CSV table of C-alpha atoms and ligand atoms in Angstrom, one decimal:
chain,number,residue,atom,x,y,z
A,1,UNK,CA,21.0,-7.6,12.0
A,2,UNK,CA,20.7,-10.2,14.6
A,3,UNK,CA,18.2,-10.8,17.0
A,4,UNK,CA,17.2,-12.4,20.9
A,5,UNK,CA,13.7,-13.0,21.9
A,6,UNK,CA,12.7,-13.6,25.2
A,7,UNK,CA,10.5,-16.9,25.9
A,8,UNK,CA,7.2,-15.5,25.2
A,9,UNK,CA,7.5,-15.5,21.5
A,10,UNK,CA,8.0,-18.7,19.7
A,11,UNK,CA,5.9,-18.0,17.1
A,12,UNK,CA,7.3,-14.7,15.9
A,13,UNK,CA,10.7,-16.2,16.6
A,14,UNK,CA,10.2,-19.1,13.7
A,15,UNK,CA,8.2,-16.3,11.1
A,16,UNK,CA,11.3,-14.2,11.5
A,17,UNK,CA,13.9,-17.1,10.9
A,18,UNK,CA,11.5,-17.7,8.0
A,19,UNK,CA,12.4,-14.5,6.6
A,20,UNK,CA,15.9,-14.7,7.2
A,21,UNK,CA,16.7,-13.5,10.8
A,22,UNK,CA,19.2,-14.8,12.4
A,23,UNK,CA,16.9,-15.2,15.9
A,24,UNK,CA,18.1,-16.7,18.8
A,25,UNK,CA,15.4,-17.8,20.9
A,26,UNK,CA,15.5,-18.3,24.6
A,27,UNK,CA,13.1,-21.0,24.9
A,28,UNK,CA,15.5,-23.1,22.9
A,29,UNK,CA,18.0,-23.2,26.0
A,30,UNK,CA,17.3,-24.7,29.4
A,31,UNK,CA,17.5,-21.3,31.3
A,32,UNK,CA,16.6,-21.1,34.8
A,33,UNK,CA,12.6,-18.6,34.4
A,34,UNK,CA,14.4,-16.5,37.5
A,35,UNK,CA,17.6,-16.4,35.4
A,36,UNK,CA,16.1,-15.7,32.0
A,37,UNK,CA,16.3,-11.3,31.8
A,38,UNK,CA,20.0,-11.9,32.7
A,39,UNK,CA,20.6,-14.2,30.2
A,40,UNK,CA,19.2,-12.6,27.7
A,41,UNK,CA,20.7,-9.1,28.3
A,42,UNK,CA,24.0,-11.0,28.4
A,43,UNK,CA,23.9,-12.9,25.1
A,44,UNK,CA,22.2,-9.4,23.5
A,45,UNK,CA,25.2,-7.5,24.9
A,46,UNK,CA,28.0,-9.9,24.2
A,47,UNK,CA,27.0,-11.1,20.1
A,48,UNK,CA,25.1,-7.7,19.8
A,49,UNK,CA,21.9,-8.6,19.2
A,50,UNK,CA,18.6,-6.6,19.4
A,51,UNK,CA,16.7,-8.0,22.4
A,52,UNK,CA,13.0,-8.6,21.7
A,53,UNK,CA,10.8,-8.9,24.5
A,54,UNK,CA,7.4,-9.3,25.6
A,55,UNK,CA,8.0,-7.7,28.8
A,56,UNK,CA,8.1,-4.0,29.5
A,57,UNK,CA,10.2,-3.9,32.9
A,58,UNK,CA,12.8,-6.3,30.7
A,59,UNK,CA,12.6,-3.8,27.6
A,60,UNK,CA,13.4,-0.7,29.7
A,61,UNK,CA,16.2,-2.4,31.8
A,62,UNK,CA,17.9,-3.2,28.1
A,63,UNK,CA,17.7,0.1,27.1
A,64,UNK,CA,19.2,1.9,30.3
A,65,UNK,CA,22.1,-0.9,29.2
A,66,UNK,CA,22.2,0.7,26.0
A,67,UNK,CA,20.8,-2.8,24.6
A,68,UNK,CA,18.7,-2.2,21.8
A,69,UNK,CA,15.5,-3.4,22.1
A,70,UNK,CA,12.4,-3.9,20.5
A,71,UNK,CA,8.8,-4.2,23.1
A,72,UNK,CA,6.1,-6.1,21.4
A,73,UNK,CA,2.8,-5.3,22.7
A,74,UNK,CA,0.8,-7.0,20.2
A,75,UNK,CA,-0.1,-10.7,22.0
A,76,UNK,CA,-1.6,-12.2,19.1
A,77,UNK,CA,-1.2,-11.0,15.6
A,78,UNK,CA,2.5,-12.5,14.2
A,79,UNK,CA,2.1,-10.0,11.5
A,80,UNK,CA,1.0,-7.4,13.4
A,81,UNK,CA,4.3,-8.5,15.3
A,82,UNK,CA,6.3,-8.1,12.4
A,83,UNK,CA,5.3,-5.0,11.2
A,84,UNK,CA,6.7,-3.8,14.7
A,85,UNK,CA,9.6,-5.1,14.2
A,86,UNK,CA,10.7,-4.1,10.9
A,87,UNK,CA,9.5,-0.5,12.1
A,88,UNK,CA,11.8,-0.4,15.0
A,89,UNK,CA,15.4,-1.4,13.1
A,90,UNK,CA,13.9,0.9,10.6
A,91,UNK,CA,13.9,-1.8,7.5
A,92,UNK,CA,11.4,-3.9,5.8
A,93,UNK,CA,11.4,-8.1,6.5
A,94,UNK,CA,11.1,-9.6,3.6
A,95,UNK,CA,9.7,-13.2,3.2
A,96,UNK,CA,12.3,-15.2,0.8
A,97,UNK,CA,12.5,-18.9,0.8
A,98,UNK,CA,16.5,-18.3,-1.1
A,99,UNK,CA,17.7,-16.1,2.3
A,100,UNK,CA,15.2,-18.1,5.0
A,101,UNK,CA,16.5,-19.7,8.2
A,102,UNK,CA,15.4,-22.9,10.0
A,103,UNK,CA,12.4,-22.4,11.6
A,104,UNK,CA,13.2,-25.5,14.5
A,105,UNK,CA,16.7,-24.1,15.1
A,106,UNK,CA,17.9,-21.1,12.8
A,107,UNK,CA,20.5,-23.0,10.7
A,108,UNK,CA,21.3,-21.7,7.6
A,109,UNK,CA,19.2,-23.6,4.6
A,110,UNK,CA,20.9,-25.2,1.3
A,111,UNK,CA,19.4,-26.1,-1.7
A,112,UNK,CA,19.3,-30.0,-2.0
A,113,UNK,CA,19.6,-31.9,-5.2
A,114,UNK,CA,16.0,-33.7,-5.4
A,115,UNK,CA,17.6,-36.9,-5.2
A,116,UNK,CA,20.0,-36.8,-2.5
A,117,UNK,CA,16.9,-36.1,-0.4
A,118,UNK,CA,14.0,-38.6,-1.8
A,119,UNK,CA,14.5,-40.8,0.9
A,120,UNK,CA,13.8,-38.3,3.7
A,121,UNK,CA,10.3,-36.5,2.5
A,122,UNK,CA,7.3,-39.0,2.0
A,123,UNK,CA,5.9,-39.6,-2.1
A,124,UNK,CA,3.7,-37.4,-2.6
A,125,UNK,CA,5.3,-34.3,-1.7
A,126,UNK,CA,8.3,-35.3,-3.7
A,127,UNK,CA,6.6,-35.6,-7.0
A,128,UNK,CA,4.7,-32.6,-6.9
A,129,UNK,CA,7.9,-30.3,-6.0
A,130,UNK,CA,11.0,-29.6,-7.3
A,131,UNK,CA,12.9,-27.2,-5.2
A,132,UNK,CA,14.2,-28.4,-1.7
A,133,UNK,CA,16.0,-26.9,0.8
A,134,UNK,CA,18.0,-28.0,3.7
A,135,UNK,CA,19.2,-26.7,7.0
A,136,UNK,CA,22.6,-27.4,7.4
A,137,UNK,CA,22.6,-27.7,11.1
A,138,UNK,CA,19.3,-30.1,11.9
A,139,UNK,CA,18.9,-31.7,8.7
A,140,UNK,CA,14.7,-30.4,8.2
A,141,UNK,CA,14.0,-30.5,4.7
A,142,UNK,CA,11.8,-27.1,3.0
A,143,UNK,CA,10.1,-27.0,-0.1
A,144,UNK,CA,7.4,-24.2,-1.2
A,145,UNK,CA,3.7,-25.7,-0.5
A,146,UNK,CA,1.4,-26.3,2.7
A,147,UNK,CA,3.5,-23.9,5.2
A,148,UNK,CA,4.5,-21.9,2.4
A,149,UNK,CA,1.6,-21.2,1.3
A,150,UNK,CA,-0.1,-20.1,5.0
A,151,UNK,CA,3.3,-18.0,5.2
A,152,UNK,CA,2.4,-16.1,1.3
A,153,UNK,CA,-0.5,-15.5,3.4
A,154,UNK,CA,0.6,-13.9,6.2
A,155,UNK,CA,3.0,-12.5,4.2
A,156,UNK,CA,0.9,-10.5,2.4
A,157,UNK,CA,-1.1,-9.5,5.9
A,158,UNK,CA,2.6,-8.3,6.9
A,159,UNK,CA,3.1,-6.3,3.8
A,160,UNK,CA,-0.6,-4.5,3.9
A,161,UNK,CA,0.0,-3.5,7.0
A,162,UNK,CA,3.3,-2.3,6.8
A,163,UNK,CA,2.1,0.4,3.7
F,1,ZN,ZN1,17.6,-26.6,11.5
């Protein structure tokens, strides 16, 4: 299952990637705003991606063109947005760092030996953590802690809302 999201859904995109979903974010490309809808629909069709959008008109247009589309009406709460995506595709979305993608570039994460990344993370982080992951595309390094604890909180709320 792959997704493509419109330019208003940056936060949701980062979360979906951390949840291991393959998401193309149109905000990552320099696309003329006037052409954004066409680019979204073309790529969705060519790459068999499900469109995720905040735009009702675009959502309707996608459905008319037989492109699967999820309309996000919830504006603020990313946990609720995740529930909407999960219900629309009929599958739970789970947060699992073992199966996560880079929140910045959508690259896959690979386990990194502590010794191999010791130059790249701050000393306190290195001391407090044993397990690290590195994005195979942009090189960003991830570890369980900090934002992952905040993530656990959002996942918990998402799980509760999902029911
Ligand atoms: Zn990356």
